[in-house]
Amino acid sequence: MQTKEPASIGKQMNGSDMLIESLRRENVDVIFGYPGGAVLPIYDKLYGSGMFHVLARHEQGGIHAAEGYARISGKPGVVIATSGPGATNIVTGLADAMIDSLPLVVFTGQVASSVIGSDAFQEADVLGITMPITKHSYQVRKVSDLPRIIKEAFHIATTGRPGPVLIDIPKDMAQGDGEFSYEGEVNLPGYQPTYTPNQLQVKKLVEAVTAAKKPVILAGAGVLLSKGSEELKNYAEQQNIPVVNTLLGLGCFPADHPLHLGMAGMHGTYTANMAIYESDLLISIGARFDDRVTGNLKHFAPNAKIAHIDIDPAEIGKNVPTKIPIVGDAKEVLSQLLLQDGETGDYTKWHEKLAGWKQEYPLWYENSSEVLKPQKVIELLHQYTDGDAVVTTDVGQHQMWVAQYYTFNNPDRWVTSGGLGTMGFGLPSAIGAQLANKDKTVVAVVGDGGFQMTLQELGVIHELNLPVKVVILNNHSLGMVRQWQEIFYEERYSHSLIPNQPDFMKLAEAYGIKGLQAKTEEEAHAVLKEAMETDGPVLMNFFVAPKENVYPMVAPGKGLHEMVGVKP
């Protein structure tokens, strides 16, 4: 098939041709989608366009794959879905990308303009449904507007705080003709993100650092999104300030660095949580003070002056009172702080206290020769991947064990659903992550529950022969739900146990993928070794201790200093 030549400016074009040409201008190298009646004009133009399209097996899988691609590549993930059920099937992914600040440009088909509002076949009010969970949304009303709309959508999705932008395209807009123009800069008067910080606020933070005795940096995903990991490391070392991470911020600061205290929050380390609780200056960078990080706000950093650095001004002061607000890009703000080279305070006693906590209260679990512990599987995974794989996860116990025991020393190695907590995210997001970084080992760590929500995407992995390694931590339950029912609901396991599982080895065989399984630590070594030496995809099923819980834990309503399960 021949690739069409780029269009000239001002040429009369079909709406679908405009879309394809606009994607070329935006240097899009992969599209995730699923065809249907309302988008057939677009798919007809994709035929022979030379553009690489990934046929998801479900629209939710397609948009999660686009999220994984966006998270690792830094480029916007592009999705196409048809009208009605195709569009509604991507709602979860839009909400997930919105809360976790992932750039997506999503095209949905729509019924013809003449029948919108008549309950036509496969019609849904996509703008009404998705407006609260997108950064911006459009419906095309004039064919010649399509190039401008697409250009604005890519600009909005990737600037400021990233997020998903939706473009709803009625079928007649995809079929009609108009004048194509893709020139000129995007200028949206009502949308002008602030990248450079106010210098007076930067100076206030410099002075606060000098005066502090117990400073802590809370580093979130904003550091990764701004590509500011090196600046964070240099700043922490320059000022000798310890660093804790949010769940989504893991990898933005080396986990093996002496200044790193671990992850904060509900299942964070004792040292990280107590450091926040006792700090007198808390510097939040690219984090939004989610409730899973703060615990009970009445007890959150009660003695600390809060400095909040964020590109989204709406986040500053939203949950936690802020003394030093700094609006700006995390990398740019850190660069400005490094130039200030402020005088470091005397933190000797503080570092001694933190070192004592680290030694006395490390992460722990009781290993067993009788049953395979999930924490051990993650430690072995770290060993057999040299700690440098791109790891994606679903949501639940396995997610927390990866966050705790797969120590991330490099940025852009961690893909998970944080704010929305989306089961079924891990497998499809691994597809996008692998396409974004073809030379890196990508491992999807999933639970037996979440895996069964999107397991059909194994078809994509097989079709494209993607060398994704899938690790199922199989405890025959919805693990985190079961844990909460054990602790808070007197062991009433209401519909959280899954004793009847499919044969995952036969499932792997059905999809043409190598399947391996283990029930002991010795078998786990052998399985991981073989999997990592296999060029293609592998599905690994680890039967792990069914009643293992994630600790430490901050119970709902408790403060970070009220952790349980800190010691055996």
PDB file of N, CA and C in Angstrom, residues 483-568:
ATOM      1  N   GLN A 483      -8.715  -7.750  52.373  1.00  0.00           N
ATOM      2  CA  GLN A 483      -7.968  -7.219  53.512  1.00  0.00           C
ATOM      3  C   GLN A 483      -8.819  -6.249  54.331  1.00  0.00           C
ATOM      4  N   TRP A 484      -9.541  -5.369  53.653  1.00  0.00           N
ATOM      5  CA  TRP A 484     -10.391  -4.413  54.370  1.00  0.00           C
ATOM      6  C   TRP A 484     -11.534  -5.135  55.084  1.00  0.00           C
ATOM      7  N   GLN A 485     -12.078  -6.181  54.439  1.00  0.00           N
ATOM      8  CA  GLN A 485     -13.149  -6.929  55.096  1.00  0.00           C
ATOM      9  C   GLN A 485     -12.632  -7.669  56.319  1.00  0.00           C
ATOM     10  N   GLU A 486     -11.394  -8.118  56.250  1.00  0.00           N
ATOM     11  CA  GLU A 486     -10.785  -8.780  57.406  1.00  0.00           C
ATOM     12  C   GLU A 486     -10.598  -7.805  58.560  1.00  0.00           C
ATOM     13  N   ILE A 487     -10.097  -6.604  58.253  1.00  0.00           N
ATOM     14  CA  ILE A 487      -9.727  -5.654  59.305  1.00  0.00           C
ATOM     15  C   ILE A 487     -10.923  -4.851  59.811  1.00  0.00           C
ATOM     16  N   PHE A 488     -11.780  -4.411  58.904  1.00  0.00           N
ATOM     17  CA  PHE A 488     -12.840  -3.466  59.272  1.00  0.00           C
ATOM     18  C   PHE A 488     -14.242  -4.067  59.291  1.00  0.00           C
ATOM     19  N   TYR A 489     -14.414  -5.284  58.739  1.00  0.00           N
ATOM     20  CA  TYR A 489     -15.757  -5.867  58.647  1.00  0.00           C
ATOM     21  C   TYR A 489     -15.812  -7.271  59.261  1.00  0.00           C
ATOM     22  N   GLU A 490     -14.979  -7.490  60.278  1.00  0.00           N
ATOM     23  CA  GLU A 490     -15.014  -8.720  61.084  1.00  0.00           C
ATOM     24  C   GLU A 490     -14.971  -9.989  60.228  1.00  0.00           C
ATOM     25  N   GLU A 491     -14.129  -9.947  59.205  1.00  0.00           N
ATOM     26  CA  GLU A 491     -13.876 -11.109  58.339  1.00  0.00           C
ATOM     27  C   GLU A 491     -15.124 -11.599  57.609  1.00  0.00           C
ATOM     28  N   ARG A 492     -16.036 -10.680  57.330  1.00  0.00           N
ATOM     29  CA  ARG A 492     -17.182 -11.036  56.490  1.00  0.00           C
ATOM     30  C   ARG A 492     -16.765 -10.819  55.035  1.00  0.00           C
ATOM     31  N   TYR A 493     -16.333 -11.877  54.395  1.00  0.00           N
ATOM     32  CA  TYR A 493     -15.774 -11.783  53.046  1.00  0.00           C
ATOM     33  C   TYR A 493     -16.900 -11.822  52.015  1.00  0.00           C
ATOM     34  N   SER A 494     -17.588 -10.723  51.912  1.00  0.00           N
ATOM     35  CA  SER A 494     -18.744 -10.637  51.031  1.00  0.00           C
ATOM     36  C   SER A 494     -18.291 -10.486  49.578  1.00  0.00           C
ATOM     37  N   HIS A 495     -18.326 -11.596  48.848  1.00  0.00           N
ATOM     38  CA  HIS A 495     -18.066 -11.611  47.400  1.00  0.00           C
ATOM     39  C   HIS A 495     -16.676 -11.103  47.019  1.00  0.00           C
ATOM     40  N   SER A 496     -15.694 -11.312  47.871  1.00  0.00           N
ATOM     41  CA  SER A 496     -14.320 -10.902  47.555  1.00  0.00           C
ATOM     42  C   SER A 496     -13.412 -12.094  47.283  1.00  0.00           C
ATOM     43  N   LEU A 497     -13.895 -13.300  47.535  1.00  0.00           N
ATOM     44  CA  LEU A 497     -13.098 -14.503  47.307  1.00  0.00           C
ATOM     45  C   LEU A 497     -13.461 -15.108  45.951  1.00  0.00           C
ATOM     46  N   ILE A 498     -12.425 -15.568  45.231  1.00  0.00           N
ATOM     47  CA  ILE A 498     -12.638 -16.128  43.887  1.00  0.00           C
ATOM     48  C   ILE A 498     -12.010 -17.521  43.843  1.00  0.00           C
ATOM     49  N   PRO A 499     -12.673 -18.513  44.433  1.00  0.00           N
ATOM     50  CA  PRO A 499     -12.072 -19.844  44.476  1.00  0.00           C
ATOM     51  C   PRO A 499     -11.989 -20.518  43.116  1.00  0.00           C
ATOM     52  N   ASN A 500     -12.908 -20.182  42.217  1.00  0.00           N
ATOM     53  CA  ASN A 500     -12.940 -20.825  40.903  1.00  0.00           C
ATOM     54  C   ASN A 500     -12.296 -19.921  39.855  1.00  0.00           C
ATOM     55  N   GLN A 501     -11.037 -20.208  39.555  1.00  0.00           N
ATOM     56  CA  GLN A 501     -10.288 -19.414  38.593  1.00  0.00           C
ATOM     57  C   GLN A 501     -10.168 -20.173  37.274  1.00  0.00           C
ATOM     58  N   PRO A 502     -10.012 -19.460  36.164  1.00  0.00           N
ATOM     59  CA  PRO A 502      -9.700 -20.159  34.914  1.00  0.00           C
ATOM     60  C   PRO A 502      -8.282 -20.736  34.969  1.00  0.00           C
ATOM     61  N   ASP A 503      -8.012 -21.659  34.097  1.00  0.00           N
ATOM     62  CA  ASP A 503      -6.663 -22.199  33.966  1.00  0.00           C
ATOM     63  C   ASP A 503      -5.857 -21.195  33.147  1.00  0.00           C
ATOM     64  N   PHE A 504      -5.060 -20.397  33.841  1.00  0.00           N
ATOM     65  CA  PHE A 504      -4.332 -19.332  33.156  1.00  0.00           C
ATOM     66  C   PHE A 504      -3.287 -19.876  32.181  1.00  0.00           C
ATOM     67  N   MET A 505      -2.813 -21.087  32.391  1.00  0.00           N
ATOM     68  CA  MET A 505      -1.865 -21.680  31.456  1.00  0.00           C
ATOM     69  C   MET A 505      -2.556 -22.024  30.131  1.00  0.00           C
ATOM     70  N   LYS A 506      -3.781 -22.537  30.210  1.00  0.00           N
ATOM     71  CA  LYS A 506      -4.536 -22.815  28.994  1.00  0.00           C
ATOM     72  C   LYS A 506      -4.930 -21.506  28.300  1.00  0.00           C
ATOM     73  N   LEU A 507      -5.201 -20.486  29.113  1.00  0.00           N
ATOM     74  CA  LEU A 507      -5.520 -19.175  28.546  1.00  0.00           C
ATOM     75  C   LEU A 507      -4.328 -18.639  27.759  1.00  0.00           C
ATOM     76  N   ALA A 508      -3.129 -18.723  28.338  1.00  0.00           N
ATOM     77  CA  ALA A 508      -1.925 -18.279  27.637  1.00  0.00           C
ATOM     78  C   ALA A 508      -1.759 -19.048  26.331  1.00  0.00           C
ATOM     79  N   GLU A 509      -1.973 -20.361  26.397  1.00  0.00           N
ATOM     80  CA  GLU A 509      -1.849 -21.197  25.197  1.00  0.00           C
ATOM     81  C   GLU A 509      -2.860 -20.787  24.137  1.00  0.00           C
ATOM     82  N   ALA A 510      -4.080 -20.464  24.576  1.00  0.00           N
ATOM     83  CA  ALA A 510      -5.123 -20.056  23.631  1.00  0.00           C
ATOM     84  C   ALA A 510      -4.738 -18.786  22.881  1.00  0.00           C
ATOM     85  N   TYR A 511      -3.980 -17.918  23.548  1.00  0.00           N
ATOM     86  CA  TYR A 511      -3.540 -16.680  22.914  1.00  0.00           C
ATOM     87  C   TYR A 511      -2.164 -16.811  22.254  1.00  0.00           C
ATOM     88  N   GLY A 512      -1.605 -18.008  22.251  1.00  0.00           N
ATOM     89  CA  GLY A 512      -0.317 -18.217  21.606  1.00  0.00           C
ATOM     90  C   GLY A 512       0.844 -17.628  22.377  1.00  0.00           C
ATOM     91  N   ILE A 513       0.709 -17.566  23.700  1.00  0.00           N
ATOM     92  CA  ILE A 513       1.733 -16.961  24.566  1.00  0.00           C
ATOM     93  C   ILE A 513       2.269 -18.027  25.523  1.00  0.00           C
ATOM     94  N   LYS A 514       3.566 -18.001  25.771  1.00  0.00           N
ATOM     95  CA  LYS A 514       4.152 -18.951  26.720  1.00  0.00           C
ATOM     96  C   LYS A 514       3.576 -18.729  28.107  1.00  0.00           C
ATOM     97  N   GLY A 515       3.198 -19.820  28.775  1.00  0.00           N
ATOM     98  CA  GLY A 515       2.661 -19.745  30.129  1.00  0.00           C
ATOM     99  C   GLY A 515       3.525 -20.508  31.116  1.00  0.00           C
ATOM    100  N   LEU A 516       3.807 -19.896  32.256  1.00  0.00           N
ATOM    101  CA  LEU A 516       4.608 -20.511  33.310  1.00  0.00           C
ATOM    102  C   LEU A 516       3.920 -20.258  34.646  1.00  0.00           C
ATOM    103  N   GLN A 517       4.090 -21.171  35.608  1.00  0.00           N
ATOM    104  CA  GLN A 517       3.501 -20.927  36.914  1.00  0.00           C
ATOM    105  C   GLN A 517       4.375 -21.482  38.026  1.00  0.00           C
ATOM    106  N   ALA A 518       4.167 -20.936  39.226  1.00  0.00           N
ATOM    107  CA  ALA A 518       5.002 -21.312  40.373  1.00  0.00           C
ATOM    108  C   ALA A 518       4.179 -21.273  41.644  1.00  0.00           C
ATOM    109  N   LYS A 519       4.512 -22.210  42.555  1.00  0.00           N
ATOM    110  CA  LYS A 519       3.866 -22.259  43.865  1.00  0.00           C
ATOM    111  C   LYS A 519       4.875 -22.139  44.999  1.00  0.00           C
ATOM    112  N   THR A 520       6.171 -22.242  44.687  1.00  0.00           N
ATOM    113  CA  THR A 520       7.219 -22.153  45.705  1.00  0.00           C
ATOM    114  C   THR A 520       8.251 -21.123  45.288  1.00  0.00           C
ATOM    115  N   GLU A 521       9.077 -20.741  46.248  1.00  0.00           N
ATOM    116  CA  GLU A 521      10.132 -19.774  45.947  1.00  0.00           C
ATOM    117  C   GLU A 521      11.128 -20.340  44.932  1.00  0.00           C
ATOM    118  N   GLU A 522      11.435 -21.613  45.071  1.00  0.00           N
ATOM    119  CA  GLU A 522      12.355 -22.249  44.125  1.00  0.00           C
ATOM    120  C   GLU A 522      11.786 -22.218  42.705  1.00  0.00           C
ATOM    121  N   GLU A 523      10.497 -22.523  42.575  1.00  0.00           N
ATOM    122  CA  GLU A 523       9.858 -22.472  41.266  1.00  0.00           C
ATOM    123  C   GLU A 523       9.784 -21.039  40.747  1.00  0.00           C
ATOM    124  N   ALA A 524       9.597 -20.083  41.645  1.00  0.00           N
ATOM    125  CA  ALA A 524       9.533 -18.672  41.239  1.00  0.00           C
ATOM    126  C   ALA A 524      10.852 -18.231  40.612  1.00  0.00           C
ATOM    127  N   HIS A 525      11.979 -18.652  41.209  1.00  0.00           N
ATOM    128  CA  HIS A 525      13.295 -18.356  40.619  1.00  0.00           C
ATOM    129  C   HIS A 525      13.355 -18.881  39.184  1.00  0.00           C
ATOM    130  N   ALA A 526      12.975 -20.139  39.010  1.00  0.00           N
ATOM    131  CA  ALA A 526      13.072 -20.774  37.695  1.00  0.00           C
ATOM    132  C   ALA A 526      12.158 -20.096  36.677  1.00  0.00           C
ATOM    133  N   VAL A 527      10.944 -19.761  37.100  1.00  0.00           N
ATOM    134  CA  VAL A 527       9.978 -19.129  36.201  1.00  0.00           C
ATOM    135  C   VAL A 527      10.473 -17.760  35.745  1.00  0.00           C
ATOM    136  N   LEU A 528      10.926 -16.950  36.677  1.00  0.00           N
ATOM    137  CA  LEU A 528      11.391 -15.608  36.323  1.00  0.00           C
ATOM    138  C   LEU A 528      12.633 -15.659  35.453  1.00  0.00           C
ATOM    139  N   LYS A 529      13.520 -16.579  35.732  1.00  0.00           N
ATOM    140  CA  LYS A 529      14.727 -16.724  34.920  1.00  0.00           C
ATOM    141  C   LYS A 529      14.356 -17.080  33.476  1.00  0.00           C
ATOM    142  N   GLU A 530      13.473 -18.062  33.313  1.00  0.00           N
ATOM    143  CA  GLU A 530      13.069 -18.472  31.971  1.00  0.00           C
ATOM    144  C   GLU A 530      12.326 -17.357  31.252  1.00  0.00           C
ATOM    145  N   ALA A 531      11.453 -16.664  31.976  1.00  0.00           N
ATOM    146  CA  ALA A 531      10.675 -15.588  31.362  1.00  0.00           C
ATOM    147  C   ALA A 531      11.570 -14.479  30.837  1.00  0.00           C
ATOM    148  N   MET A 532      12.555 -14.087  31.643  1.00  0.00           N
ATOM    149  CA  MET A 532      13.426 -12.982  31.231  1.00  0.00           C
ATOM    150  C   MET A 532      14.394 -13.385  30.123  1.00  0.00           C
ATOM    151  N   GLU A 533      14.589 -14.669  29.957  1.00  0.00           N
ATOM    152  CA  GLU A 533      15.442 -15.144  28.858  1.00  0.00           C
ATOM    153  C   GLU A 533      14.645 -15.424  27.591  1.00  0.00           C
ATOM    154  N   THR A 534      13.327 -15.253  27.656  1.00  0.00           N
ATOM    155  CA  THR A 534      12.459 -15.470  26.506  1.00  0.00           C
ATOM    156  C   THR A 534      12.275 -14.160  25.744  1.00  0.00           C
ATOM    157  N   ASP A 535      12.449 -14.224  24.429  1.00  0.00           N
ATOM    158  CA  ASP A 535      12.363 -13.000  23.623  1.00  0.00           C
ATOM    159  C   ASP A 535      10.933 -12.456  23.533  1.00  0.00           C
ATOM    160  N   GLY A 536       9.955 -13.338  23.473  1.00  0.00           N
ATOM    161  CA  GLY A 536       8.579 -12.892  23.280  1.00  0.00           C
ATOM    162  C   GLY A 536       7.819 -12.724  24.580  1.00  0.00           C
ATOM    163  N   PRO A 537       6.505 -12.601  24.490  1.00  0.00           N
ATOM    164  CA  PRO A 537       5.682 -12.414  25.689  1.00  0.00           C
ATOM    165  C   PRO A 537       5.592 -13.684  26.523  1.00  0.00           C
ATOM    166  N   VAL A 538       5.413 -13.498  27.823  1.00  0.00           N
ATOM    167  CA  VAL A 538       5.271 -14.619  28.762  1.00  0.00           C
ATOM    168  C   VAL A 538       4.207 -14.258  29.787  1.00  0.00           C
ATOM    169  N   LEU A 539       3.341 -15.209  30.103  1.00  0.00           N
ATOM    170  CA  LEU A 539       2.364 -15.055  31.181  1.00  0.00           C
ATOM    171  C   LEU A 539       2.797 -15.935  32.346  1.00  0.00           C
ATOM    172  N   MET A 540       3.029 -15.311  33.517  1.00  0.00           N
ATOM    173  CA  MET A 540       3.472 -16.047  34.705  1.00  0.00           C
ATOM    174  C   MET A 540       2.386 -16.003  35.775  1.00  0.00           C
ATOM    175  N   ASN A 541       2.017 -17.159  36.271  1.00  0.00           N
ATOM    176  CA  ASN A 541       0.981 -17.266  37.299  1.00  0.00           C
ATOM    177  C   ASN A 541       1.627 -17.729  38.600  1.00  0.00           C
ATOM    178  N   PHE A 542       1.702 -16.831  39.585  1.00  0.00           N
ATOM    179  CA  PHE A 542       2.305 -17.148  40.880  1.00  0.00           C
ATOM    180  C   PHE A 542       1.191 -17.344  41.910  1.00  0.00           C
ATOM    181  N   PHE A 543       1.082 -18.564  42.423  1.00  0.00           N
ATOM    182  CA  PHE A 543       0.116 -18.833  43.481  1.00  0.00           C
ATOM    183  C   PHE A 543       0.719 -18.353  44.804  1.00  0.00           C
ATOM    184  N   VAL A 544       0.200 -17.266  45.348  1.00  0.00           N
ATOM    185  CA  VAL A 544       0.789 -16.651  46.532  1.00  0.00           C
ATOM    186  C   VAL A 544      -0.124 -16.827  47.742  1.00  0.00           C
ATOM    187  N   ALA A 545       0.433 -16.536  48.913  1.00  0.00           N
ATOM    188  CA  ALA A 545      -0.291 -16.686  50.181  1.00  0.00           C
ATOM    189  C   ALA A 545      -1.626 -15.941  50.112  1.00  0.00           C
ATOM    190  N   PRO A 546      -2.740 -16.642  50.269  1.00  0.00           N
ATOM    191  CA  PRO A 546      -4.049 -16.019  50.031  1.00  0.00           C
ATOM    192  C   PRO A 546      -4.470 -14.994  51.066  1.00  0.00           C
ATOM    193  N   LYS A 547      -3.903 -15.066  52.280  1.00  0.00           N
ATOM    194  CA  LYS A 547      -4.336 -14.144  53.332  1.00  0.00           C
ATOM    195  C   LYS A 547      -3.269 -13.126  53.716  1.00  0.00           C
ATOM    196  N   GLU A 548      -2.272 -12.949  52.844  1.00  0.00           N
ATOM    197  CA  GLU A 548      -1.222 -11.958  53.128  1.00  0.00           C
ATOM    198  C   GLU A 548      -1.802 -10.555  53.013  1.00  0.00           C
ATOM    199  N   ASN A 549      -1.434  -9.682  53.955  1.00  0.00           N
ATOM    200  CA  ASN A 549      -1.912  -8.305  53.947  1.00  0.00           C
ATOM    201  C   ASN A 549      -0.772  -7.327  53.671  1.00  0.00           C
ATOM    202  N   VAL A 550      -1.165  -6.143  53.248  1.00  0.00           N
ATOM    203  CA  VAL A 550      -0.193  -5.076  52.974  1.00  0.00           C
ATOM    204  C   VAL A 550      -0.010  -4.245  54.240  1.00  0.00           C
ATOM    205  N   TYR A 551       1.218  -4.204  54.730  1.00  0.00           N
ATOM    206  CA  TYR A 551       1.561  -3.372  55.888  1.00  0.00           C
ATOM    207  C   TYR A 551       2.883  -2.650  55.611  1.00  0.00           C
ATOM    208  N   PRO A 552       3.119  -1.507  56.280  1.00  0.00           N
ATOM    209  CA  PRO A 552       2.279  -0.805  57.254  1.00  0.00           C
ATOM    210  C   PRO A 552       0.998  -0.291  56.591  1.00  0.00           C
ATOM    211  N   MET A 553       0.102   0.180  57.451  1.00  0.00           N
ATOM    212  CA  MET A 553      -1.172   0.695  56.959  1.00  0.00           C
ATOM    213  C   MET A 553      -1.668   1.816  57.854  1.00  0.00           C
ATOM    214  N   VAL A 554      -2.129   2.889  57.223  1.00  0.00           N
ATOM    215  CA  VAL A 554      -2.816   3.958  57.933  1.00  0.00           C
ATOM    216  C   VAL A 554      -4.303   3.769  57.670  1.00  0.00           C
ATOM    217  N   ALA A 555      -5.056   3.420  58.699  1.00  0.00           N
ATOM    218  CA  ALA A 555      -6.488   3.160  58.528  1.00  0.00           C
ATOM    219  C   ALA A 555      -7.220   4.449  58.162  1.00  0.00           C
ATOM    220  N   PRO A 556      -8.325   4.342  57.447  1.00  0.00           N
ATOM    221  CA  PRO A 556      -9.117   5.539  57.126  1.00  0.00           C
ATOM    222  C   PRO A 556      -9.481   6.322  58.379  1.00  0.00           C
ATOM    223  N   GLY A 557      -9.308   7.641  58.309  1.00  0.00           N
ATOM    224  CA  GLY A 557      -9.620   8.500  59.442  1.00  0.00           C
ATOM    225  C   GLY A 557      -8.487   8.694  60.415  1.00  0.00           C
ATOM    226  N   LYS A 558      -7.386   7.957  60.218  1.00  0.00           N
ATOM    227  CA  LYS A 558      -6.244   8.068  61.117  1.00  0.00           C
ATOM    228  C   LYS A 558      -5.177   8.977  60.503  1.00  0.00           C
ATOM    229  N   GLY A 559      -4.289   9.464  61.369  1.00  0.00           N
ATOM    230  CA  GLY A 559      -3.177  10.282  60.919  1.00  0.00           C
ATOM    231  C   GLY A 559      -2.002   9.425  60.488  1.00  0.00           C
ATOM    232  N   LEU A 560      -1.033  10.044  59.798  1.00  0.00           N
ATOM    233  CA  LEU A 560       0.133   9.303  59.319  1.00  0.00           C
ATOM    234  C   LEU A 560       0.958   8.716  60.460  1.00  0.00           C
ATOM    235  N   HIS A 561       0.827   9.285  61.649  1.00  0.00           N
ATOM    236  CA  HIS A 561       1.597   8.792  62.795  1.00  0.00           C
ATOM    237  C   HIS A 561       0.898   7.620  63.494  1.00  0.00           C
ATOM    238  N   GLU A 562      -0.278   7.223  62.983  1.00  0.00           N
ATOM    239  CA  GLU A 562      -1.067   6.172  63.626  1.00  0.00           C
ATOM    240  C   GLU A 562      -1.079   4.886  62.792  1.00  0.00           C
ATOM    241  N   MET A 563       0.069   4.546  62.234  1.00  0.00           N
ATOM    242  CA  MET A 563       0.190   3.341  61.409  1.00  0.00           C
ATOM    243  C   MET A 563       0.057   2.082  62.250  1.00  0.00           C
ATOM    244  N   VAL A 564      -0.474   1.028  61.594  1.00  0.00           N
ATOM    245  CA  VAL A 564      -0.490  -0.299  62.196  1.00  0.00           C
ATOM    246  C   VAL A 564       0.369  -1.214  61.327  1.00  0.00           C
ATOM    247  N   GLY A 565       0.821  -2.320  61.932  1.00  0.00           N
ATOM    248  CA  GLY A 565       1.637  -3.267  61.190  1.00  0.00           C
ATOM    249  C   GLY A 565       3.030  -2.755  60.892  1.00  0.00           C
ATOM    250  N   VAL A 566       3.529  -1.880  61.753  1.00  0.00           N
ATOM    251  CA  VAL A 566       4.855  -1.298  61.533  1.00  0.00           C
ATOM    252  C   VAL A 566       5.954  -2.322  61.804  1.00  0.00           C
ATOM    253  N   LYS A 567       5.696  -3.206  62.762  1.00  0.00           N
ATOM    254  CA  LYS A 567       6.657  -4.263  63.099  1.00  0.00           C
ATOM    255  C   LYS A 567       5.936  -5.607  63.081  1.00  0.00           C
ATOM    256  N   PRO A 568       6.688  -6.701  62.918  1.00  0.00           N
ATOM    257  CA  PRO A 568       6.062  -8.025  62.937  1.00  0.00           C
ATOM    258  C   PRO A 568       5.290  -8.265  64.229  1.00  0.00           C
TER     259      PRO A 568
END
